[in-house]
Short mmCIF file of C-alpha atoms and ligand atoms in Angstrom, two decimals:
data_model
loop_
_atom_site.label_atom_id
_atom_site.label_comp_id
_atom_site.label_asym_id
_atom_site.label_seq_id
_atom_site.Cartn_x
_atom_site.Cartn_y
_atom_site.Cartn_z
CA UNK A 15 161.93 1.69 82.17
CA UNK A 16 158.25 2.54 82.45
CA UNK A 17 155.82 0.59 80.30
CA UNK A 18 153.71 2.54 77.82
CA UNK A 19 150.87 2.04 75.39
CA UNK A 20 151.69 2.58 71.73
CA UNK A 21 148.64 3.25 69.54
CA UNK A 22 149.06 2.79 65.79
CA UNK A 23 146.18 3.94 63.60
CA UNK A 24 145.90 4.78 59.94
CA UNK A 25 144.51 3.92 56.55
CA UNK A 26 144.04 0.37 55.25
CA UNK A 27 147.14 -1.57 54.23
CA UNK A 28 149.66 1.00 55.41
CA UNK A 29 151.78 -1.65 57.11
CA UNK A 30 150.56 -0.86 60.62
CA UNK A 31 150.76 -4.45 61.71
CA UNK A 32 154.22 -4.93 60.24
CA UNK A 33 155.69 -2.08 62.24
CA UNK A 34 153.61 -2.93 65.30
CA UNK A 35 155.04 -6.46 65.34
CA UNK A 36 158.60 -5.16 64.90
CA UNK A 37 158.13 -2.71 67.74
CA UNK A 38 156.56 -5.23 70.09
CA UNK A 39 159.42 -7.61 69.48
CA UNK A 40 162.12 -4.98 70.01
CA UNK A 41 160.51 -3.70 73.21
CA UNK A 42 159.30 -7.01 74.63
CA UNK A 43 155.71 -5.74 74.44
CA UNK A 44 152.48 -7.49 73.56
CA UNK A 45 151.09 -6.87 70.08
CA UNK A 46 147.32 -6.63 69.65
CA UNK A 47 145.85 -6.64 66.15
CA UNK A 48 142.39 -5.12 66.61
CA UNK A 49 141.59 -5.43 62.89
CA UNK A 50 141.76 -9.20 63.33
CA UNK A 51 138.97 -8.93 65.92
CA UNK A 52 136.67 -7.02 63.51
CA UNK A 53 137.60 -9.51 60.80
CA UNK A 54 136.66 -12.42 63.07
CA UNK A 55 133.22 -10.92 63.77
CA UNK A 56 132.80 -10.42 60.01
CA UNK A 57 133.63 -14.06 59.30
CA UNK A 58 131.10 -15.07 61.93
CA UNK A 59 128.43 -12.86 60.28
CA UNK A 60 129.27 -14.26 56.85
CA UNK A 61 129.10 -17.86 57.98
CA UNK A 62 125.73 -17.30 59.62
CA UNK A 63 124.31 -15.55 56.56
CA UNK A 64 123.89 -12.19 58.27
CA UNK A 65 125.87 -10.44 55.53
CA UNK A 66 126.60 -11.02 51.87
CA UNK A 67 126.95 -8.92 48.71
CA UNK A 68 123.31 -7.88 48.69
CA UNK A 69 122.12 -7.72 52.30
CA UNK A 70 123.17 -7.10 55.89
CA UNK A 71 120.95 -8.11 58.81
CA UNK A 72 122.40 -5.83 61.47
CA UNK A 73 119.87 -6.81 64.05
CA UNK A 74 120.59 -10.53 63.75
CA UNK A 75 124.30 -9.79 64.20
CA UNK A 76 123.65 -7.62 67.26
CA UNK A 77 121.54 -10.37 68.83
CA UNK A 78 124.22 -12.96 68.26
CA UNK A 79 127.04 -10.89 69.80
CA UNK A 80 126.92 -12.57 73.23
CA UNK A 81 127.67 -15.86 71.47
CA UNK A 82 130.88 -14.55 69.91
CA UNK A 83 133.96 -15.21 71.97
CA UNK A 84 137.31 -13.86 70.78
CA UNK A 85 140.60 -14.93 72.30
CA UNK A 86 144.21 -14.68 71.21
CA UNK A 87 146.60 -17.63 71.06
CA UNK A 88 150.30 -17.56 70.36
CA UNK A 89 151.41 -19.46 67.27
CA UNK A 90 154.53 -21.26 68.50
CA UNK A 91 156.07 -21.20 65.01
CA UNK A 92 155.91 -17.42 64.64
CA UNK A 93 155.59 -16.31 68.22
CA UNK A 94 152.67 -14.13 67.13
CA UNK A 95 149.15 -13.93 68.52
CA UNK A 96 146.34 -15.24 66.34
CA UNK A 97 142.60 -14.83 66.89
CA UNK A 98 140.35 -17.66 68.01
CA UNK A 99 136.68 -17.34 67.12
CA UNK A 100 134.79 -19.51 69.60
CA UNK A 101 137.97 -21.59 70.07
CA UNK A 102 138.61 -22.00 66.33
CA UNK A 103 141.78 -20.58 64.84
CA UNK A 104 140.64 -18.56 61.85
CA UNK A 105 143.90 -16.69 61.07
CA UNK A 106 144.05 -17.74 57.39
CA UNK A 107 140.40 -17.13 56.60
CA UNK A 108 140.17 -13.61 58.00
CA UNK A 109 142.98 -12.33 55.78
CA UNK A 110 141.11 -13.02 52.52
CA UNK A 111 139.73 -10.30 50.29
CA UNK A 112 136.30 -11.88 50.80
CA UNK A 113 136.40 -10.88 54.45
CA UNK A 114 137.97 -7.50 53.65
CA UNK A 115 134.98 -6.73 51.48
CA UNK A 116 132.51 -6.93 54.37
CA UNK A 117 134.55 -5.93 57.41
CA UNK A 118 134.04 -2.17 57.29
CA UNK A 119 130.27 -2.53 57.32
CA UNK A 120 130.52 -4.82 60.34
CA UNK A 121 132.92 -2.38 62.06
CA UNK A 122 130.47 0.47 61.66
CA UNK A 123 127.97 -1.21 63.99
CA UNK A 124 128.12 0.48 67.41
CA UNK A 125 127.29 -2.66 69.43
CA UNK A 126 130.09 -4.53 67.73
CA UNK A 127 132.55 -1.71 68.52
CA UNK A 128 131.42 -1.49 72.12
CA UNK A 129 132.09 -5.17 72.70
CA UNK A 130 135.51 -5.19 71.04
CA UNK A 131 136.69 -1.88 72.52
CA UNK A 132 135.93 -3.13 76.03
CA UNK A 133 138.00 -6.24 75.44
CA UNK A 134 140.85 -4.16 73.92
CA UNK A 135 140.91 -1.80 76.89
CA UNK A 136 141.25 -4.77 79.26
CA UNK A 137 144.26 -6.00 77.25
CA UNK A 138 145.99 -2.67 77.83
CA UNK A 139 145.48 -2.36 81.58
CA UNK A 140 149.03 -3.39 82.38
CA UNK A 141 150.50 -1.38 79.50
CA UNK A 142 153.50 -2.70 77.59
CA UNK A 143 151.23 -3.01 74.58
CA UNK A 144 151.44 -2.07 70.92
CA UNK A 145 147.92 -1.95 69.47
CA UNK A 146 147.00 -1.19 65.90
CA UNK A 147 143.66 -0.32 64.35
CA UNK A 148 141.58 2.70 63.38
CA UNK A 149 140.42 4.19 66.70
CA UNK A 150 143.15 3.21 69.15
CA UNK A 151 144.53 6.71 69.76
CA UNK A 152 141.13 8.39 69.57
CA UNK A 153 138.80 6.01 71.42
CA UNK A 154 140.39 2.88 72.87
CA UNK A 155 143.39 4.58 74.53
CA UNK A 156 143.01 8.35 74.28
CA UNK A 157 145.79 8.63 76.88
CA UNK A 158 148.28 6.40 75.07
CA UNK A 159 151.80 7.71 75.61
CA UNK A 160 152.75 7.36 71.93
CA UNK A 161 150.34 7.65 69.02
CA UNK A 162 151.22 7.11 65.38
CA UNK A 163 149.02 7.73 62.35
CA UNK A 164 150.18 5.93 59.24
CA UNK A 165 149.31 6.70 55.70
CA UNK A 166 150.57 6.27 52.12
CA UNK A 167 149.11 6.79 48.68
CA UNK A 168 146.28 4.39 47.78
CA UNK A 169 148.30 3.14 44.85
CA UNK A 170 151.29 2.21 47.02
CA UNK A 171 149.07 0.51 49.56
CA UNK A 172 147.13 -1.48 47.01
CA UNK A 173 150.31 -2.62 45.31
CA UNK A 174 151.75 -3.96 48.56
CA UNK A 175 148.53 -5.70 49.54
CA UNK A 176 148.10 -7.16 46.03
CA UNK A 177 151.56 -8.72 46.17
CA UNK A 178 150.88 -10.08 49.63
CA UNK A 179 147.56 -11.71 48.62
CA UNK A 180 149.12 -13.12 45.44
CA UNK A 181 151.92 -14.65 47.46
CA UNK A 182 149.32 -16.36 49.64
CA UNK A 183 147.82 -17.83 46.48
CA UNK A 184 144.66 -15.72 46.36
CA UNK A 185 143.13 -15.18 42.96
CA UNK A 186 142.68 -11.40 43.00
CA UNK A 187 143.24 -8.53 40.61
CA UNK A 188 145.12 -5.33 41.43
CA UNK A 189 141.94 -3.34 40.58
CA UNK A 190 139.90 -5.32 43.10
CA UNK A 191 142.45 -4.74 45.82
CA UNK A 192 142.69 -1.00 45.05
CA UNK A 193 138.93 -0.69 45.09
CA UNK A 194 138.75 -2.45 48.44
CA UNK A 195 141.43 -0.28 50.04
CA UNK A 196 139.73 2.94 48.87
CA UNK A 197 136.27 1.69 49.83
CA UNK A 198 137.30 0.61 53.32
CA UNK A 199 139.00 3.96 53.96
CA UNK A 200 135.84 5.72 52.87
CA UNK A 201 133.52 3.68 55.10
CA UNK A 202 135.96 3.79 58.04
CA UNK A 203 136.41 7.54 57.93
CA UNK A 204 132.77 8.49 57.39
CA UNK A 205 131.04 6.21 59.90
CA UNK A 206 129.31 7.86 62.88
CA UNK A 207 130.87 5.78 65.64
CA UNK A 208 134.63 6.22 66.08
CA UNK A 209 135.50 7.30 62.55
CA UNK A 210 139.07 6.84 61.41
CA UNK A 211 140.91 10.11 61.96
CA UNK A 212 144.26 11.25 63.23
CA UNK A 213 144.25 12.02 66.95
CA UNK A 214 145.46 15.58 67.52
CA UNK A 215 148.53 14.33 69.37
CA UNK A 216 149.37 11.52 66.92
CA UNK A 217 152.51 11.66 64.85
CA UNK A 218 151.78 11.29 61.16
CA UNK A 219 153.96 8.94 59.16
CA UNK A 220 153.63 8.80 55.39
CA UNK A 221 155.56 5.72 54.34
CA UNK A 222 155.04 5.93 50.57
CA UNK A 223 158.73 6.59 50.17
CA UNK A 224 160.17 4.78 53.18
CA UNK A 225 161.69 1.33 53.26
CA UNK A 226 160.52 -1.00 56.04
CA UNK A 227 163.88 -0.58 57.69
CA UNK A 228 163.87 3.21 57.57
CA UNK A 229 160.37 3.30 58.94
CA UNK A 230 161.18 0.90 61.76
CA UNK A 231 164.28 2.85 62.83
CA UNK A 232 162.34 6.09 62.84
CA UNK A 233 159.51 4.68 64.91
CA UNK A 234 161.73 2.78 67.34
CA UNK A 235 163.53 6.04 68.03
CA UNK A 236 160.22 7.71 68.82
CA UNK A 237 159.25 4.86 71.15
CA UNK A 238 162.56 4.90 73.01
CA UNK A 239 162.35 8.65 73.45
CA UNK A 240 158.89 8.19 74.99
CA UNK A 241 159.80 5.32 77.30
O1 C5P B 307 143.52 -3.48 60.27
P1 C5P B 307 142.67 -4.27 59.29
O2 C5P B 307 142.83 -3.80 57.90
O3 C5P B 307 142.82 -5.74 59.43
O4 C5P B 307 141.18 -3.90 59.74
C1 C5P B 307 140.06 -4.40 59.03
C2 C5P B 307 138.90 -3.46 59.20
O5 C5P B 307 138.43 -3.49 60.56
C3 C5P B 307 139.14 -1.97 58.93
O6 C5P B 307 139.00 -1.66 57.55
C4 C5P B 307 138.05 -1.32 59.77
O7 C5P B 307 136.81 -1.32 59.09
C5 C5P B 307 137.94 -2.23 60.97
N1 C5P B 307 138.67 -1.78 62.14
C6 C5P B 307 138.09 -0.80 62.92
N2 C5P B 307 138.69 -0.43 64.09
C7 C5P B 307 139.85 -0.95 64.48
C8 C5P B 307 140.47 -1.93 63.67
C9 C5P B 307 139.88 -2.32 62.49
O8 C5P B 307 137.03 -0.27 62.60
N3 C5P B 307 140.39 -0.58 65.64
#
């Protein structure tokens, strides 16, 4: 079998990472969560006071970029890669709504994107990779052998994410989560650098009415037909 690159893009909270993990496991591929990298940079910016509800010092963030080192480490319990921000495992913290509220502004900064995209492209050199994000099929790997674009209604997506955050013990309301999902999609699709959009050759998957199992079977079939 030849090894390929599978690019999974789409709107916020469409279950990209769930299906990407399933696929990587079934194919023996590496899974790369690029959203986690943007979230890590956001956490760094928040901790250093570069961004909060009322201000964003883009220049300070840009200047600090050389001091941000992102690596992945495998969690032996789950077998999944987690992001290290300057050697600190920040997996729990980057999944909070607090980080979700700032991440799209951070991800709109060209210098941030340039740094992360370069690192992502290196991780795909040997192929055998499933990568999910917003610009994987359009910018990071325009030649990916299989491209998927996932979407679902905002209501369905917010419901799923709300349940997930609640299960983790976060004190959030459904309205907050819905607002965040809609707001992130808006910023992500209207930014100048690498806006979220379906690559021409990407296959669109609307999973509003699909179970996880149905979706996985459908996508695994596409992957096997490509490999
Ligand atoms: O995938 P996830 O929801 O964790 O991504 C968080 C945010 O990171 C997105 O809303 C988007 O602003 C940004 N992102 C991006 N490009 C990627 C992956 C994520 O701009 N390839």
